[in-house]
């Protein structure tokens, strides 16, 4: 058992603290936000993350606002927000580096620009990027597809990997580890933009995106995941990390054309979806960037809403407050009242099972735009809707 410090009690820090405690380590978790630390001491968690509250309840974790000096390993899980020009603000990381004790292994989990660890004087520093998906963070931490540990001190990197138990490990140097994180999220973004353009092409040539991606996903070289078209990709990582990698490439005079195109395609997708939405009174089904989270950061739904002229309301099972001038209502039926068009923007499973005839009755003109391919097309049409479905010619489905 090791004494481990975690700095930052956000989504990554809390998951890290809870899971390391679950793996049998003695964990102290520090955050500068006193009110948050007080709540955590009372076992109150603000995050919607399956399994997290249970782990925090099961294990004794010390929550504190005091910097944890007496630790063998110190995990840095502080935010590195993008500044005005897309560059990461590393103030919080440098604050930690300035305080860490000499014989502590510093573990950088925060996503930092390629080359950051190399510029940190503290030894050993191990780069250990996180690959946690919101809504699956605990599962991703405890059963990772791989743990990446990079350091000039390979022994320190091995010791960090061992904290996770018996897991697949990629052992490398700091800079390679930092780049792996950006490479993964950027590759996913490229894959999604590719599929979103294919969906647009399907609508034009009369092909069906579900059939096309089924034919693609059975090819193991392509892989089955991240082939669902949507309103564009968003969230706290993909937009930020793609921009950061483009900045790194530009600084090195490397022309990363595929990635630039993926980002441009995503902007195009948002505009294209907004143009599909006709009507003065618009109802949005879903606001979060994906299902299973209450996170609205860089949500394509909000980007699309900003482009709409007309009166915009929304229903989202995870959101109860008005946002960005959008009135948020409590039920899909309320949303349908007097609307010209409904638009599915998040793939919440409950949207597949709405009472379509009841919704159609409440609308002025029953039109449904489905950007996620989640509604049962035949039932929706039977209920009297005109269905416009991304990737399906004339809404055929
Ligand atoms: C992502 C990475 O998956 C994770 O490894 C990293 O650590 C953080 O960023 P997350 O932001 O939680 O995780 O979302 P993810 O599930 O990857 O989805 C990203 C975006 O792509 C969402 O907007 C989602 O709706 C969209 N998406 C995903 C699609 O449109 N189609 C798909 O098939 C998959």
PDB file of C-alpha atoms in Angstrom, residues 273-275 277-287 300-316 319 321-331 334-345:
ATOM      1  CA  UNK A 273     -27.910  20.711 -39.119  1.00  0.00           C
ATOM      2  CA  UNK A 274     -29.075  24.238 -38.227  1.00  0.00           C
ATOM      3  CA  UNK A 275     -30.075  24.722 -41.880  1.00  0.00           C
ATOM      4  CA  UNK A 277     -34.350  23.025 -39.066  1.00  0.00           C
ATOM      5  CA  UNK A 278     -37.237  25.074 -40.449  1.00  0.00           C
ATOM      6  CA  UNK A 279     -39.904  26.765 -38.374  1.00  0.00           C
ATOM      7  CA  UNK A 280     -40.415  29.632 -35.946  1.00  0.00           C
ATOM      8  CA  UNK A 281     -41.111  27.584 -32.842  1.00  0.00           C
ATOM      9  CA  UNK A 282     -38.431  24.959 -32.375  1.00  0.00           C
ATOM     10  CA  UNK A 283     -38.206  22.223 -29.737  1.00  0.00           C
ATOM     11  CA  UNK A 284     -34.859  20.541 -29.038  1.00  0.00           C
ATOM     12  CA  UNK A 285     -34.768  17.019 -27.637  1.00  0.00           C
ATOM     13  CA  UNK A 286     -31.421  16.895 -25.827  1.00  0.00           C
ATOM     14  CA  UNK A 287     -28.862  19.565 -24.952  1.00  0.00           C
ATOM     15  CA  UNK A 300     -23.046  20.734 -30.488  1.00  0.00           C
ATOM     16  CA  UNK A 301     -26.694  21.116 -29.413  1.00  0.00           C
ATOM     17  CA  UNK A 302     -25.937  24.544 -27.960  1.00  0.00           C
ATOM     18  CA  UNK A 303     -23.841  25.532 -30.985  1.00  0.00           C
ATOM     19  CA  UNK A 304     -26.760  24.615 -33.270  1.00  0.00           C
ATOM     20  CA  UNK A 305     -29.271  26.450 -31.041  1.00  0.00           C
ATOM     21  CA  UNK A 306     -27.180  29.623 -31.336  1.00  0.00           C
ATOM     22  CA  UNK A 307     -27.600  29.548 -35.124  1.00  0.00           C
ATOM     23  CA  UNK A 308     -31.386  29.177 -35.046  1.00  0.00           C
ATOM     24  CA  UNK A 309     -33.689  32.117 -35.615  1.00  0.00           C
ATOM     25  CA  UNK A 310     -36.973  31.677 -33.856  1.00  0.00           C
ATOM     26  CA  UNK A 311     -38.125  30.703 -30.428  1.00  0.00           C
ATOM     27  CA  UNK A 312     -36.152  27.771 -29.039  1.00  0.00           C
ATOM     28  CA  UNK A 313     -37.183  25.499 -26.160  1.00  0.00           C
ATOM     29  CA  UNK A 314     -35.645  22.228 -25.054  1.00  0.00           C
ATOM     30  CA  UNK A 315     -36.202  19.102 -23.022  1.00  0.00           C
ATOM     31  CA  UNK A 316     -33.244  17.142 -21.637  1.00  0.00           C
ATOM     32  CA  UNK A 319     -30.969  19.553 -17.466  1.00  0.00           C
ATOM     33  CA  UNK A 321     -32.378  25.118 -15.850  1.00  0.00           C
ATOM     34  CA  UNK A 322     -32.779  27.529 -18.780  1.00  0.00           C
ATOM     35  CA  UNK A 323     -29.553  28.079 -20.655  1.00  0.00           C
ATOM     36  CA  UNK A 324     -28.297  30.466 -23.380  1.00  0.00           C
ATOM     37  CA  UNK A 325     -31.784  31.950 -23.905  1.00  0.00           C
ATOM     38  CA  UNK A 326     -33.276  28.468 -24.354  1.00  0.00           C
ATOM     39  CA  UNK A 327     -36.341  27.731 -22.203  1.00  0.00           C
ATOM     40  CA  UNK A 328     -35.947  24.271 -20.668  1.00  0.00           C
ATOM     41  CA  UNK A 329     -39.202  22.428 -19.989  1.00  0.00           C
ATOM     42  CA  UNK A 330     -39.946  19.384 -17.831  1.00  0.00           C
ATOM     43  CA  UNK A 331     -41.444  16.868 -20.305  1.00  0.00           C
ATOM     44  CA  UNK A 334     -44.679  20.192 -22.855  1.00  0.00           C
ATOM     45  CA  UNK A 335     -41.923  20.718 -25.410  1.00  0.00           C
ATOM     46  CA  UNK A 336     -44.154  19.646 -28.312  1.00  0.00           C
ATOM     47  CA  UNK A 337     -46.930  22.108 -27.416  1.00  0.00           C
ATOM     48  CA  UNK A 338     -47.463  24.475 -30.364  1.00  0.00           C
ATOM     49  CA  UNK A 339     -44.069  23.648 -31.947  1.00  0.00           C
ATOM     50  CA  UNK A 340     -43.371  23.646 -35.688  1.00  0.00           C
ATOM     51  CA  UNK A 341     -40.493  21.187 -35.436  1.00  0.00           C
ATOM     52  CA  UNK A 342     -38.768  18.864 -32.937  1.00  0.00           C
ATOM     53  CA  UNK A 343     -35.046  18.060 -33.239  1.00  0.00           C
ATOM     54  CA  UNK A 344     -33.269  15.112 -31.574  1.00  0.00           C
ATOM     55  CA  UNK A 345     -29.758  16.334 -30.686  1.00  0.00           C
TER      56      UNK A 345
END
